[in-house]
Short mmCIF file of C-alpha atoms in Angstrom, two decimals:
data_model
loop_
_atom_site.label_atom_id
_atom_site.label_comp_id
_atom_site.label_asym_id
_atom_site.label_seq_id
_atom_site.Cartn_x
_atom_site.Cartn_y
_atom_site.Cartn_z
CA GLN A 1 -11.84 5.33 22.11
CA LEU A 2 -10.28 2.76 19.81
CA VAL A 3 -9.62 -0.92 20.85
CA GLU A 4 -7.65 -3.09 18.39
CA SER A 5 -7.61 -6.79 18.60
CA GLY A 6 -6.76 -9.71 16.64
CA GLY A 7 -2.92 -9.62 16.58
CA GLY A 8 -0.60 -12.70 17.48
CA LEU A 9 1.99 -14.87 16.42
CA VAL A 10 1.78 -16.47 12.96
CA GLN A 11 4.02 -18.19 10.68
CA PRO A 12 5.08 -16.68 7.26
CA GLY A 13 2.23 -17.12 4.86
CA GLY A 14 -0.39 -17.08 7.38
CA SER A 15 -3.18 -14.65 8.08
CA LEU A 16 -4.78 -12.49 10.67
CA ARG A 17 -7.56 -10.18 10.96
CA LEU A 18 -7.41 -7.28 13.00
CA SER A 19 -10.48 -5.41 14.21
CA CYS A 20 -10.74 -1.91 15.46
CA VAL A 21 -13.79 -0.96 17.58
CA ALA A 22 -14.66 2.58 18.19
CA SER A 23 -16.62 3.68 21.31
CA GLY A 24 -17.97 7.15 22.11
CA PHE A 25 -18.19 8.50 18.57
CA ALA A 26 -19.50 6.94 15.15
CA LEU A 27 -17.28 6.14 12.51
CA ASN A 28 -19.83 6.97 9.50
CA TYR A 29 -18.02 10.04 8.34
CA SER A 30 -14.46 9.58 9.15
CA THR A 31 -11.38 8.22 7.81
CA ILE A 32 -9.84 5.29 9.31
CA GLY A 33 -6.11 4.47 9.12
CA TRP A 34 -4.12 1.29 10.11
CA PHE A 35 -0.76 2.23 10.89
CA ARG A 36 2.25 0.10 12.15
CA GLN A 37 5.72 0.38 13.85
CA ALA A 38 8.26 -2.13 13.88
CA PRO A 39 11.28 -1.77 16.67
CA GLY A 40 13.70 1.02 15.79
CA LYS A 41 11.49 2.07 12.84
CA GLU A 42 9.20 5.12 12.38
CA ARG A 43 5.26 4.58 12.23
CA GLU A 44 4.14 3.97 8.72
CA GLY A 45 0.72 4.06 7.24
CA VAL A 46 -0.49 0.51 6.12
CA SER A 47 -4.05 1.27 4.96
CA CYS A 48 -6.77 3.73 5.20
CA ILE A 49 -10.42 3.63 4.43
CA LYS A 50 -12.34 6.98 3.71
CA SER A 51 -16.16 7.67 4.36
CA ASP A 52 -16.76 7.51 0.91
CA GLY A 53 -15.59 3.73 0.69
CA SER A 54 -12.11 4.60 -1.13
CA THR A 55 -9.10 2.71 0.05
CA TYR A 56 -5.17 3.42 0.20
CA TYR A 57 -2.68 0.80 0.71
CA LEU A 58 1.03 0.73 1.38
CA ASP A 59 2.77 -0.74 -1.51
CA SER A 60 4.47 -3.66 0.14
CA VAL A 61 0.89 -4.81 1.60
CA LYS A 62 -1.04 -4.35 -1.75
CA GLY A 63 -2.78 -7.52 -2.89
CA ARG A 64 -2.18 -9.04 0.68
CA PHE A 65 -3.85 -6.75 3.16
CA THR A 66 -7.84 -5.70 2.77
CA ILE A 67 -9.25 -2.84 4.82
CA SER A 68 -12.89 -2.86 5.23
CA ARG A 69 -15.53 -1.31 7.45
CA ASP A 70 -18.90 -2.15 9.07
CA ASN A 71 -20.45 1.11 10.08
CA THR A 72 -23.25 -0.86 11.99
CA LYS A 73 -20.89 -2.38 14.31
CA ASN A 74 -18.65 0.76 14.45
CA THR A 75 -15.73 -1.32 13.51
CA VAL A 76 -12.87 -1.55 10.98
CA TYR A 77 -11.13 -4.57 9.87
CA LEU A 78 -7.73 -5.31 8.22
CA GLN A 79 -7.59 -8.76 6.87
CA MET A 80 -3.87 -9.84 6.42
CA ASN A 81 -2.90 -12.47 4.20
CA SER A 82 0.34 -14.04 3.04
CA LEU A 83 2.04 -12.49 6.14
CA LYS A 84 5.89 -11.86 6.00
CA PRO A 85 8.60 -11.51 8.66
CA GLU A 86 8.71 -7.92 7.63
CA ASP A 87 5.08 -7.33 8.61
CA THR A 88 5.96 -7.79 12.27
CA ALA A 89 4.93 -4.72 14.20
CA VAL A 90 2.51 -3.13 16.54
CA TYR A 91 -0.51 -2.34 14.49
CA TYR A 92 -2.44 0.94 15.46
CA CYS A 93 -5.80 1.98 14.35
CA ALA A 94 -6.39 5.84 14.31
CA VAL A 95 -9.40 7.88 13.12
CA ASN A 96 -9.44 11.27 11.30
CA TYR A 97 -12.91 12.23 12.78
CA GLY A 98 -14.93 14.00 10.19
CA GLY A 99 -11.95 14.29 7.96
CA TYR A 100 -10.62 13.07 4.64
CA SER A 101 -6.97 12.68 5.00
CA CYS A 102 -5.06 9.50 5.67
CA SER A 103 -2.11 11.23 6.79
CA ARG A 104 -1.11 10.07 10.39
CA TYR A 105 -0.92 13.87 11.37
CA SER A 106 -4.55 14.34 10.71
CA MET A 107 -5.51 11.79 13.06
CA ASN A 108 -7.28 12.44 15.97
CA TYR A 109 -7.76 9.45 18.08
CA TRP A 110 -5.39 6.40 18.27
CA GLY A 111 -5.64 2.98 19.68
CA LYS A 112 -3.09 1.25 21.87
CA GLY A 113 -1.99 -1.14 19.35
CA THR A 114 -1.96 -4.85 18.89
CA LEU A 115 1.27 -6.65 18.40
CA VAL A 116 1.47 -8.95 15.24
CA THR A 117 4.59 -11.29 15.08
CA VAL A 118 5.47 -13.21 11.87
CA SER A 119 8.00 -15.97 12.45
CA SER A 120 8.62 -19.56 12.04
#
């Protein structure tokens, strides 16, 4: 099971930190991704962190978002700074258990999402 938290309403330029806690399995050797889906749009990959620590970011969030993991807490974080209205979406974490791909089609487990709204 994956549970996201940390979403909410924030003004443009503000920050939020999303958390994704896994239970029932360890994240150590897995690839974890953050995805988002805005109303009327397809789900897109925002960021991904692999078991070796390598990371991936969507071009539009590079320099503003940072993904990290704490294997001791079985948790992955997404620090989001300089938020923009176009970042408004439901954010999901997902796990490719034991795998290396960041593709959404490779994810085995998904959380239910947390809503991020960026608005003045």
